[in-house]
Coordinates of C-alpha atoms in Angstrom, one line a residue:
I1 CA 23.8 17.7 -17.2
G2 CA 25.9 16.0 -14.6
N3 CA 27.8 12.8 -14.7
I4 CA 27.7 9.3 -13.2
T5 CA 31.0 9.5 -11.3
G6 CA 31.0 8.7 -7.5
A7 CA 28.4 10.7 -5.4
T8 CA 27.6 13.2 -8.1
A9 CA 24.1 14.7 -7.6
V10 CA 21.8 16.7 -9.9
N11 CA 19.0 18.8 -8.3
V12 CA 16.3 20.5 -10.3
N13 CA 14.2 22.9 -8.2
S14 CA 11.2 25.2 -9.1
G15 CA 8.7 27.3 -7.3
T16 CA 5.0 27.9 -7.9
A17 CA 5.6 28.6 -11.6
A18 CA 6.0 24.8 -12.1
S19 CA 8.5 22.6 -13.8
A20 CA 7.9 20.9 -17.2
W21 CA 9.8 18.2 -19.1
T22 CA 8.5 17.9 -22.7
T23 CA 9.5 15.6 -25.5
T24 CA 7.8 15.6 -28.9
N25 CA 7.3 12.1 -30.2
G26 CA 10.5 10.9 -28.5
T27 CA 11.1 8.5 -25.6
F28 CA 11.5 9.8 -22.0
S29 CA 13.5 7.5 -19.8
L30 CA 14.3 7.4 -16.0
V31 CA 17.1 4.9 -15.4
T32 CA 18.5 4.7 -11.9
G33 CA 20.2 1.3 -11.6
T34 CA 19.5 0.0 -8.1
G35 CA 18.3 3.4 -6.9
A36 CA 14.6 4.0 -6.1
I37 CA 12.3 6.1 -8.3
N38 CA 10.0 8.3 -6.2
I39 CA 7.2 10.3 -7.8
G40 CA 5.1 12.6 -5.6
A41 CA 6.5 11.0 -2.5
D42 CA 6.8 14.2 -0.4
A43 CA 4.4 14.6 2.5
A44 CA 1.9 17.0 0.8
A45 CA -1.6 16.4 -0.6
H46 CA -1.6 16.6 -4.4
T47 CA -2.9 14.9 -7.5
I48 CA -0.6 12.6 -9.5
T49 CA -1.6 11.8 -13.1
I50 CA 0.1 9.2 -15.2
G51 CA -1.0 8.6 -18.8
N52 CA -4.2 9.8 -20.6
V53 CA -7.3 8.4 -22.3
T54 CA -6.5 9.6 -25.8
G55 CA -6.7 7.1 -28.7
A56 CA -4.5 4.0 -28.4
T57 CA -2.6 5.3 -25.3
N58 CA -1.2 2.3 -23.4
L59 CA 0.0 2.1 -19.8
V60 CA 2.1 -0.8 -18.7
H61 CA 3.0 -1.7 -15.0
N62 CA 5.7 -4.4 -14.6
S63 CA 7.3 -5.8 -11.5
G64 CA 9.5 -8.7 -10.6
S65 CA 9.6 -11.0 -7.6
G66 CA 9.7 -7.9 -5.3
A67 CA 5.9 -7.6 -5.8
N68 CA 3.6 -4.8 -6.8
L69 CA 1.7 -2.8 -4.2
W70 CA -1.2 -0.2 -4.6
T71 CA -2.1 1.4 -1.3
T72 CA -4.8 4.0 -0.5
T73 CA -5.4 5.3 3.0
N74 CA -9.2 5.7 3.7
G75 CA -9.8 6.6 0.0
S76 CA -11.6 4.7 -2.8
W77 CA -9.7 2.8 -5.4
S78 CA -11.4 2.4 -8.8
L79 CA -10.7 0.5 -12.0
A80 CA -12.8 2.0 -14.8
T81 CA -12.3 0.6 -18.3
G82 CA -15.4 1.6 -20.3
T83 CA -16.2 -1.4 -22.6
G84 CA -12.8 -3.0 -22.0
A85 CA -12.5 -6.2 -19.9
I86 CA -10.9 -6.3 -16.5
N87 CA -8.8 -9.4 -15.9
V88 CA -7.3 -10.3 -12.6
G89 CA -4.9 -13.2 -12.3
T90 CA -5.9 -14.7 -15.6
D91 CA -2.4 -15.7 -16.7
A92 CA -1.8 -19.5 -16.9
A93 CA 0.0 -19.8 -13.5
A94 CA -1.2 -21.5 -10.3
K95 CA -1.7 -18.9 -7.5
I96 CA -3.9 -17.6 -4.7
I97 CA -6.2 -14.7 -5.4
T98 CA -7.7 -13.0 -2.4
I99 CA -10.4 -10.3 -2.5
G100 CA -11.5 -8.6 0.7
N101 CA -10.9 -9.5 4.4
V102 CA -12.8 -10.6 7.5
T103 CA -12.2 -7.5 9.6
G104 CA -15.1 -5.7 11.2
A105 CA -17.8 -4.5 8.8
T106 CA -15.9 -5.3 5.7
Q107 CA -18.2 -5.9 2.7
V108 CA -17.7 -7.4 -0.7
V109 CA -20.3 -6.6 -3.4
I110 CA -20.4 -8.4 -6.8
N111 CA -22.8 -7.1 -9.4
S112 CA -23.7 -8.1 -12.9
G113 CA -26.3 -7.2 -15.6
T114 CA -28.1 -9.4 -18.0
A115 CA -24.9 -11.0 -19.3
A116 CA -24.9 -13.1 -16.0
A117 CA -22.2 -13.8 -13.4
S118 CA -20.2 -17.1 -13.2
I119 CA -17.9 -18.6 -10.6
N120 CA -16.1 -21.7 -11.9
T121 CA -13.8 -24.2 -10.3
T122 CA -12.2 -27.1 -12.1
N123 CA -12.3 -30.2 -9.9
G124 CA -11.8 -28.2 -6.8
A125 CA -14.1 -27.6 -3.8
F126 CA -16.2 -24.4 -3.7
S127 CA -17.1 -23.3 -0.2
I128 CA -19.2 -20.5 1.3
A129 CA -18.5 -20.0 5.0
I130 CA -20.4 -17.2 6.8
G131 CA -20.1 -17.9 10.5
T132 CA -23.5 -17.1 12.1
G133 CA -24.7 -15.2 9.0
T134 CA -27.6 -16.3 6.8
I135 CA -27.0 -17.7 3.3
S136 CA -29.7 -16.7 0.8
V137 CA -29.9 -18.0 -2.8
G138 CA -32.3 -16.4 -5.1
A139 CA -34.1 -14.7 -2.2
D140 CA -34.9 -11.5 -4.2
A141 CA -38.5 -10.8 -5.0
A142 CA -38.4 -11.9 -8.7
D143 CA -39.7 -15.0 -10.5
H144 CA -36.8 -17.3 -11.5
T145 CA -35.6 -20.9 -11.6
I146 CA -33.0 -22.1 -9.1
N147 CA -31.1 -25.3 -10.0
I148 CA -28.9 -27.2 -7.5
G149 CA -26.9 -30.2 -8.7
N150 CA -27.3 -32.2 -11.9
S151 CA -28.2 -35.7 -13.1
T152 CA -24.7 -36.7 -14.4
G153 CA -23.2 -40.0 -13.3
V154 CA -23.0 -40.4 -9.6
T155 CA -23.6 -36.8 -8.7
A156 CA -25.0 -36.5 -5.2
V157 CA -26.8 -33.6 -3.3
S158 CA -26.8 -33.7 0.5
L159 CA -28.9 -31.5 2.8
N160 CA -27.8 -31.6 6.4
A161 CA -29.1 -29.7 9.4
G162 CA -28.6 -29.4 13.1
T163 CA -31.5 -29.2 15.6
G164 CA -33.1 -26.5 13.5
G165 CA -34.5 -29.1 11.2
V166 CA -34.9 -29.3 7.4
N167 CA -37.9 -27.5 5.9
V168 CA -39.1 -28.0 2.4
G169 CA -41.9 -25.9 1.0
T170 CA -43.1 -24.7 4.4
N171 CA -43.6 -21.1 3.4
A172 CA -47.3 -20.0 3.5
I173 CA -47.9 -20.2 -0.3
A174 CA -50.0 -22.9 -2.0
H175 CA -47.7 -25.0 -4.2
T176 CA -46.9 -28.6 -5.1
V177 CA -43.9 -30.2 -3.4
T178 CA -42.6 -33.2 -5.3
I179 CA -39.9 -35.6 -3.9
G180 CA -38.7 -38.5 -6.0
N181 CA -40.0 -39.9 -9.3
V182 CA -41.5 -43.1 -10.7
T183 CA -38.6 -44.1 -12.9
G184 CA -37.2 -47.6 -12.6
A185 CA -35.8 -48.6 -9.1
T186 CA -36.1 -45.0 -7.7
A187 CA -36.5 -45.2 -3.9
V188 CA -37.4 -42.4 -1.4

């Protein structure tokens, strides 16, 4: 159908009885050279489905230096993989990965189960900046151990405060507060 000469155009139209392209175990290709490929780009609300969840079905999204953009307008965007892992930016290339923004009431929630959650940096700084907000670590009502710092080499832990002071063990619960130890030349 058609040819690739000059401004040749091919239009396929259908009404409410639909339009179907079916191949049986064969490849289906859309090749446009430098032309754009638009799917469902008309100004009408509709569902667009690509791929399926049957067996070893595989869906691959590739892009070059022109980037790759997923945009929703006031709708949710979900990645659901069952028992499969979700990897973001895990290829061996230095880059910036940004999640969320600082606009208005934007919220970022990270949850994990009993397999734990880990944030790792390799020889780089790790910062939590919250403006006038409170930082709570282990503040949920559950018994647990909270460790800050380690005893390796010249590791240091610094606690600084403004005029609000530094409070250690000042909550209204009977407990022992220990500072320092009796080892060697330890000084407090």
